[in-house]
Structure formats: C-alpha cells, structure tokens
DNA sequence: TCTCTCACG
DNA sequence: ACGTACGTGAGAGAC
C-alpha cells in the first residue's frame, strides 16, 4: 500500500520525533517525579469503577501502558526492577484469552479444536479461511487472519479490515464472509449478543456483569453501530476481566496462606507481574500457573 | 477545558 | 450518501 512515508522523507522524521518526545515526556521525565520519597517506588492507583467492560484502569501514574513495542520503549521498561537482589520480577500472561473466550462462549467446534490441539490460532484461522492445509499457510495468510481475529472481537467490518491489511473492500468482505462461513457459531454468538442487547438493553459477561447500551436501538446508524460493536466486544473483554480478577483473588489467598514475601504488584489486563523472592520461586510458580 | 496524538492490552 | 475496530490515561498545545 502506498502511504505518505513513500512520498517524502520528512514523514519518517516526524514519526521518529513523535516517538522520542512521547517517551521522554510521558515516561522518562514524568515517572521519576512520582517516586514516593518514603518507599522509593512509584505506586499506581488501580480503579475498579472506570472501565465500562469491567477492566481495571490504572492512573497517577498509569502503569498499564509502560512502553514495550519499540526498541526505545523496551529500554524504558528496563527501569522497572525488583525491590532488591533477593527478588526477581515475574510476569505471567494469558495466551489469547479473548479468542479462547469467544471459542468457549460461542461453542464453535473449529475454534475450540484449534485451541484444544494447541495449534497457533492465527494459522488455524488462515487455514480455514483460505481453505488450505495448516502446513500450507503462508506468512501473508497468517498475517491477514490475525488481523481478522482481532477485528472480529471488535465488531470490525469490511471497510476497517481493508484499511488495516491493505486490501480492497471487496477482498476484505470476502475474507469476513468466509470467516463466518467457517466459524458459524461465532457469528451466531455475536448476533445473539446484539439481539439480547436490543431486547434487554444490556449485555453481560460470563460472571453476569452487565453493560447497559442505551443507544442499541437508536435510529442513527452511526450511534447504533457503536452500541452494536459494544454488544459484541464487551462480553469478551469483560469476561476476560472477570477471569483475571478471580485469578488475582485466588493467588492473593494462596500467597497469604503461605506467608510469602513475594508480592503481586501489577495487573495489565491479561498479565500479572510479581516481585518474587528467589527462595519462593518453586512455591509460587505452580500457584500462578494453575490459575 | 478541549482536542489531538500515542502509550498499553 | 454516510461512516466505518474495543477499552483505557497522559502530555502538548490551542483556546
């Protein structure tokens, strides 16, 4: 796809400048000012009543958006270290929790099969959508299938997919149509959520958390469209939030039971970070992994 | 105080 | 013809 980057060298310079200034102002300059003088650490506030889906949010400072995607970002992340040499930071994250929930809640056999057999989900999706064997899935096919899998969770349409992966709207529509042909129960599940919302005025997560959608029957196409995408996405994102919250309670209970020095320090939506005492690694690893 | 932009999942 | 992928928080700059 032709983009402005190809038209003038200044485009890359501008983007590079923005990356650097963002990282400097938001992290390098700001975080040291927020170190608590007593504890010598930064302490976030986790908020439980902000996100409409049931996720936590983090502010002052936000520790759920510490950079990682670029090389410079990774350098910044390295500034976060355990409390002393007797401790290490441990990070545990769920693999594809939202897609696994879609598979589970929809009951779609194809997708459940892929997860049960531990097949890379984007490769499995590509094989289905393009009608080829797993071994014949190309990088290009996997890349596009990955984008579809993400888009599906958000209620993305052909226009958005086309723009995202640089194909025509016609091709994008074909891909999406084929996706729902191959995963019919996912389509049923999403339409079911929209229908439920239109009748009840809300959608709910696996644990019964509700999100009310007052615009779901709006006559305005754009407004209604937003609510319909919320009806698709909220049960998925919110159920993932439910699950990690339950895991956090269990882990905290177990840590208490064993009188551990290790501490659960951060939650980043599908990831938990621990400041773990080296002598306790063998105890806590199974506790964390099992949840 | 608002908008734009961009950091993360 | 229209608008078009979910959820957040924060800094810069305009007003």
Coordinates of N, CA and C in Angstrom, one line a residue, chain A residues 49-193:
Chain A
X49 N -13.9 1.1 39.0 CA -15.3 1.5 38.5 C -15.2 2.5 37.4
X50 N -14.2 2.4 36.6 CA -14.0 3.3 35.5 C -14.4 2.7 34.1
X51 N -13.7 1.6 33.8 CA -13.9 0.9 32.5 C -15.3 0.3 32.4
X52 N -16.0 0.6 31.3 CA -17.4 0.1 31.2 C -17.4 -1.4 31.0
X53 N -16.3 -2.1 30.7 CA -16.3 -3.5 30.5 C -16.1 -4.3 31.7
X54 N -15.6 -3.6 32.8 CA -15.2 -4.3 34.0 C -13.7 -4.5 34.2
X55 N -12.9 -4.0 33.2 CA -11.5 -4.0 33.3 C -11.1 -3.0 34.5
X56 N -9.9 -3.2 35.0 CA -9.3 -2.2 35.9 C -8.8 -1.1 35.0
X57 N -8.6 0.1 35.6 CA -7.8 1.1 35.0 C -6.7 1.5 36.0
X58 N -5.7 2.1 35.5 CA -4.6 2.5 36.3 C -4.2 3.9 36.1
X59 N -4.0 4.7 37.2 CA -3.7 6.1 36.9 C -2.7 6.6 38.0
X60 N -2.1 7.8 37.7 CA -1.3 8.6 38.6 C -0.2 7.8 39.3
X61 N 0.7 7.1 38.6 CA 0.8 7.1 37.2 C 0.1 5.8 36.6
X62 N -0.2 5.9 35.3 CA -0.7 4.7 34.7 C 0.4 3.7 34.4
X63 N 0.3 2.6 35.1 CA 1.4 1.5 34.9 C 0.9 0.4 34.0
X64 N -0.2 0.6 33.4 CA -0.7 -0.4 32.4 C -0.3 0.0 31.0
X65 N 0.4 1.1 30.8 CA 0.8 1.4 29.4 C 2.3 1.8 29.4
X66 N 3.1 1.0 30.1 CA 4.5 1.2 30.1 C 5.0 0.6 28.7
X67 N 5.9 1.4 28.0 CA 6.3 1.0 26.6 C 6.9 -0.3 26.5
X68 N 6.7 -0.9 25.4 CA 7.4 -2.2 25.1 C 7.6 -2.5 23.6
X69 N 6.8 -1.7 22.8 CA 6.7 -2.1 21.3 C 7.9 -1.7 20.5
X70 N 8.6 -0.6 20.9 CA 9.8 -0.2 20.1 C 11.0 -0.5 20.9
X71 N 12.2 -0.4 20.3 CA 13.4 -0.6 20.9 C 13.6 0.4 22.1
X72 N 13.3 1.6 21.8 CA 13.5 2.7 22.8 C 12.5 2.4 24.0
X73 N 11.3 1.9 23.6 CA 10.3 1.6 24.6 C 10.8 0.5 25.6
X74 N 11.5 -0.5 25.0 CA 12.0 -1.6 25.8 C 13.1 -1.1 26.8
X75 N 13.8 -0.1 26.3 CA 14.8 0.4 27.2 C 14.2 1.1 28.4
X76 N 13.1 1.7 28.2 CA 12.3 2.4 29.3 C 11.8 1.3 30.3
X77 N 11.3 0.2 29.8 CA 10.7 -0.8 30.6 C 11.8 -1.4 31.5
X78 N 13.0 -1.4 31.1 CA 14.1 -2.0 31.9 C 14.3 -1.2 33.2
X79 N 13.8 0.0 33.3 CA 14.0 0.7 34.5 C 13.2 0.1 35.7
X80 N 12.2 -0.7 35.4 CA 11.4 -1.4 36.4 C 12.1 -2.6 36.9
X81 N 12.5 -2.6 38.1 CA 13.4 -3.7 38.7 C 12.8 -4.2 40.0
X82 N 13.2 -5.4 40.5 CA 12.7 -5.9 41.7 C 13.2 -5.1 42.9
X83 N 12.7 -5.3 44.1 CA 13.0 -4.4 45.2 C 14.4 -4.5 45.7
X84 N 15.0 -5.7 45.6 CA 16.4 -5.8 45.8 C 16.9 -7.1 45.2
X85 N 18.2 -7.5 45.5 CA 18.8 -8.6 44.8 C 18.3 -9.9 45.2
X86 N 17.5 -10.0 46.3 CA 16.9 -11.3 46.7 C 15.6 -11.5 45.9
X87 N 15.2 -10.6 45.1 CA 13.9 -10.7 44.4 C 14.1 -10.6 42.8
X88 N 13.1 -11.2 42.2 CA 13.1 -11.1 40.7 C 11.7 -10.7 40.3
X89 N 11.5 -10.0 39.2 CA 10.2 -9.7 38.6 C 9.8 -10.9 37.8
X90 N 8.5 -11.4 38.0 CA 8.0 -12.4 37.2 C 6.7 -11.9 36.5
X91 N 6.6 -12.2 35.3 CA 5.4 -11.8 34.5 C 4.7 -13.0 34.0
X92 N 3.4 -13.1 34.2 CA 2.6 -14.3 33.7 C 1.4 -13.7 32.9
X93 N 1.3 -14.2 31.7 CA 0.1 -13.6 31.0 C -0.7 -14.8 30.3
X94 N -1.9 -14.5 30.1 CA -2.8 -15.4 29.4 C -2.5 -15.4 27.9
X95 N -2.5 -16.5 27.3 CA -2.3 -16.6 25.8 C -3.7 -16.5 25.1
X96 N -3.9 -15.5 24.4 CA -5.2 -15.4 23.6 C -6.4 -15.5 24.4
X97 N -6.5 -14.9 25.6 CA -7.6 -15.1 26.4 C -8.9 -14.7 25.8
X98 N -8.9 -13.6 25.0 CA -10.2 -13.2 24.5 C -10.7 -14.1 23.4
X99 N -9.8 -14.6 22.5 CA -10.2 -15.5 21.5 C -10.7 -16.9 22.1
X100 N -10.0 -17.3 23.2 CA -10.4 -18.5 23.8 C -11.8 -18.4 24.4
X101 N -12.1 -17.2 24.9 CA -13.4 -16.9 25.5 C -14.5 -16.9 24.4
X102 N -14.1 -16.3 23.3 CA -15.0 -16.4 22.1 C -15.3 -17.8 21.7
X103 N -14.3 -18.6 21.7 CA -14.5 -20.0 21.3 C -15.4 -20.7 22.4
X104 N -15.1 -20.5 23.6 CA -15.8 -21.2 24.7 C -17.3 -20.7 24.7
X105 N -17.5 -19.4 24.7 CA -18.8 -18.8 24.8 C -19.7 -19.1 23.6
X106 N -19.1 -19.2 22.4 CA -19.8 -19.5 21.2 C -20.0 -21.0 21.0
X107 N -19.1 -21.7 21.6 CA -19.1 -23.2 21.4 C -18.7 -23.6 20.0
X108 N -18.0 -22.7 19.3 CA -17.6 -23.1 17.9 C -16.6 -24.2 17.9
X109 N -17.0 -25.3 17.3 CA -16.1 -26.5 17.3 C -14.8 -26.3 16.7
X110 N -14.7 -25.6 15.5 CA -13.5 -25.4 14.8 C -12.5 -24.7 15.7
X111 N -12.9 -23.6 16.3 CA -12.0 -22.8 17.1 C -11.6 -23.5 18.4
X112 N -12.6 -24.2 19.0 CA -12.3 -25.0 20.2 C -11.3 -26.0 19.9
X113 N -11.4 -26.7 18.7 CA -10.5 -27.7 18.3 C -9.1 -27.2 18.2
X114 N -9.0 -26.0 17.5 CA -7.6 -25.4 17.4 C -7.0 -25.2 18.7
X115 N -7.7 -24.6 19.7 CA -7.1 -24.4 21.0 C -6.8 -25.7 21.7
X116 N -7.7 -26.6 21.6 CA -7.5 -27.9 22.3 C -6.3 -28.6 21.8
X117 N -6.0 -28.5 20.5 CA -4.8 -29.1 20.0 C -3.6 -28.2 20.0
X118 N -3.7 -27.1 20.7 CA -2.6 -26.2 20.8 C -2.0 -25.7 19.5
X119 N -2.9 -25.5 18.5 CA -2.4 -25.0 17.2 C -2.4 -23.5 17.3
X120 N -1.4 -22.9 16.7 CA -1.4 -21.4 16.6 C -2.7 -20.9 16.0
X121 N -3.4 -20.1 16.8 CA -4.8 -19.8 16.4 C -4.9 -19.0 15.1
X122 N -3.9 -18.2 14.8 CA -4.0 -17.4 13.6 C -3.7 -18.2 12.4
X123 N -2.8 -19.2 12.6 CA -2.5 -20.2 11.5 C -3.7 -21.0 11.2
X124 N -4.3 -21.5 12.3 CA -5.5 -22.3 12.2 C -6.7 -21.5 11.5
X125 N -6.8 -20.3 11.8 CA -7.8 -19.4 11.2 C -7.5 -19.3 9.7
X126 N -6.3 -19.0 9.4 CA -5.9 -18.8 8.0 C -6.2 -20.1 7.2
X127 N -5.9 -21.2 7.7 CA -6.1 -22.5 7.0 C -7.6 -22.6 6.7
X128 N -8.4 -22.3 7.7 CA -9.9 -22.4 7.5 C -10.4 -21.4 6.4
X129 N -10.0 -20.1 6.6 CA -10.5 -19.1 5.8 C -10.0 -19.2 4.3
X130 N -8.8 -19.7 4.2 CA -8.3 -19.8 2.8 C -8.4 -21.2 2.3
X131 N -8.9 -22.1 3.1 CA -9.2 -23.5 2.6 C -8.0 -24.3 2.2
X132 N -6.9 -24.1 3.1 CA -5.7 -24.9 2.8 C -5.3 -25.7 4.0
X133 N -4.3 -26.5 3.8 CA -3.8 -27.3 4.9 C -3.0 -26.4 5.9
X134 N -2.9 -26.8 7.1 CA -2.1 -26.0 8.1 C -0.7 -25.7 7.6
X135 N -0.1 -26.7 7.0 CA 1.3 -26.6 6.6 C 1.5 -25.6 5.4
X136 N 0.4 -25.4 4.7 CA 0.5 -24.5 3.5 C 0.1 -23.1 3.8
X137 N -0.1 -22.7 5.0 CA -0.5 -21.3 5.4 C 0.8 -20.5 5.2
X138 N 0.7 -19.4 4.4 CA 1.8 -18.5 4.2 C 1.8 -17.4 5.3
X139 N 2.9 -16.7 5.4 CA 3.1 -15.6 6.3 C 2.0 -14.6 6.0
X140 N 1.8 -14.3 4.8 CA 0.8 -13.3 4.4 C -0.6 -13.8 4.8
X141 N -0.9 -15.0 4.6 CA -2.2 -15.5 5.0 C -2.4 -15.5 6.6
X142 N -1.4 -15.8 7.3 CA -1.4 -15.8 8.8 C -1.6 -14.3 9.2
X143 N -0.9 -13.4 8.6 CA -0.9 -12.0 9.0 C -2.3 -11.5 8.8
X144 N -3.0 -11.8 7.7 CA -4.3 -11.3 7.4 C -5.3 -12.0 8.4
X145 N -5.1 -13.3 8.6 CA -6.0 -14.0 9.6 C -5.9 -13.4 11.0
X146 N -4.7 -13.1 11.4 CA -4.5 -12.5 12.7 C -5.3 -11.2 12.8
X147 N -5.3 -10.4 11.8 CA -6.0 -9.1 11.8 C -7.5 -9.4 11.8
X148 N -8.0 -10.4 11.1 CA -9.4 -10.7 11.2 C -9.8 -11.2 12.6
X149 N -9.0 -12.0 13.2 CA -9.3 -12.5 14.5 C -9.4 -11.3 15.5
X150 N -8.5 -10.4 15.4 CA -8.6 -9.2 16.3 C -9.9 -8.4 15.9
X151 N -10.0 -8.2 14.6 CA -11.2 -7.3 14.2 C -12.5 -7.9 14.6
X152 N -12.6 -9.2 14.6 CA -13.8 -9.9 14.9 C -14.3 -9.6 16.3
X153 N -13.3 -9.6 17.2 CA -13.6 -9.3 18.6 C -14.1 -7.9 18.8
X154 N -13.8 -7.0 17.9 CA -14.2 -5.6 18.0 C -15.4 -5.2 17.1
X155 N -15.9 -6.2 16.4 CA -17.0 -5.9 15.5 C -16.6 -5.2 14.3
X156 N -15.4 -5.4 13.8 CA -14.9 -4.7 12.6 C -15.6 -5.2 11.4
X157 N -15.8 -4.2 10.4 CA -16.4 -4.6 9.2 C -15.4 -4.6 8.0
X158 N -15.9 -4.8 6.8 CA -15.0 -4.9 5.6 C -14.2 -3.7 5.4
X159 N -14.8 -2.5 5.6 CA -14.0 -1.2 5.5 C -12.8 -1.2 6.4
X160 N -13.0 -1.5 7.6 CA -11.9 -1.4 8.6 C -10.8 -2.4 8.3
X161 N -11.3 -3.7 8.0 CA -10.3 -4.7 7.7 C -9.5 -4.4 6.4
X162 N -10.2 -3.8 5.4 CA -9.5 -3.4 4.2 C -8.4 -2.4 4.5
X163 N -8.7 -1.4 5.3 CA -7.8 -0.4 5.6 C -6.6 -0.9 6.4
X164 N -6.9 -1.9 7.3 CA -6.0 -2.4 8.2 C -4.9 -3.3 7.5
X165 N -5.3 -4.1 6.6 CA -4.4 -5.0 6.0 C -4.1 -4.7 4.5
X166 N -4.6 -3.5 4.1 CA -4.2 -3.1 2.7 C -4.8 -3.9 1.6
X167 N -6.0 -4.3 1.7 CA -6.7 -5.0 0.5 C -7.9 -4.2 0.2
X168 N -8.5 -4.5 -0.9 CA -9.8 -3.8 -1.3 C -10.9 -4.2 -0.4
X169 N -11.9 -3.4 -0.4 CA -13.1 -3.7 0.4 C -13.7 -5.0 0.0
X170 N -13.7 -5.2 -1.3 CA -14.3 -6.4 -1.8 C -13.6 -7.7 -1.3
X171 N -12.2 -7.6 -1.3 CA -11.5 -8.8 -0.8 C -11.7 -8.9 0.7
X172 N -11.8 -7.8 1.4 CA -12.0 -7.8 2.8 C -13.3 -8.5 3.1
X173 N -14.3 -8.1 2.4 CA -15.7 -8.6 2.6 C -15.7 -10.1 2.3
X174 N -14.9 -10.6 1.3 CA -14.8 -12.0 1.0 C -14.2 -12.7 2.2
X175 N -13.1 -12.1 2.8 CA -12.4 -12.8 3.9 C -13.4 -12.9 5.1
X176 N -14.1 -11.9 5.4 CA -15.0 -11.9 6.5 C -16.2 -12.9 6.3
X177 N -16.7 -12.8 5.1 CA -17.8 -13.8 4.8 C -17.4 -15.2 5.0
X178 N -16.2 -15.5 4.5 CA -15.6 -16.8 4.6 C -15.3 -17.2 6.0
X179 N -14.9 -16.2 6.8 CA -14.6 -16.4 8.2 C -15.9 -16.9 8.9
X180 N -17.0 -16.2 8.7 CA -18.2 -16.6 9.4 C -18.8 -17.9 8.8
X181 N -18.5 -18.2 7.6 CA -18.9 -19.4 7.0 C -18.2 -20.6 7.7
X182 N -16.9 -20.4 8.0 CA -16.1 -21.4 8.6 C -16.3 -21.5 10.1
X183 N -16.7 -20.4 10.7 CA -16.9 -20.3 12.2 C -18.4 -19.8 12.4
X184 N -19.3 -20.6 12.0 CA -20.7 -20.1 12.0 C -21.2 -19.8 13.4
X185 N -20.8 -20.5 14.4 CA -21.3 -20.3 15.8 C -20.8 -19.0 16.4
X186 N -19.6 -18.5 15.8 CA -19.1 -17.2 16.3 C -20.0 -16.1 15.8
X187 N -20.5 -16.3 14.6 CA -21.4 -15.3 14.0 C -22.7 -15.3 14.8
X188 N -23.2 -16.6 15.1 CA -24.5 -16.7 15.9 C -24.3 -16.1 17.2
X189 N -23.2 -16.3 17.8 CA -22.9 -15.8 19.2 C -23.0 -14.3 19.2
X190 N -22.3 -13.7 18.2 CA -22.3 -12.2 18.2 C -23.7 -11.6 17.9
X191 N -24.3 -12.2 16.9 CA -25.7 -11.7 16.6 C -26.6 -11.9 17.8
X192 N -26.4 -13.0 18.5 CA -27.2 -13.3 19.7 C -27.0 -12.2 20.8
X193 N -25.7 -11.7 20.9 CA -25.5 -10.7 21.9 C -26.2 -9.4 21.5

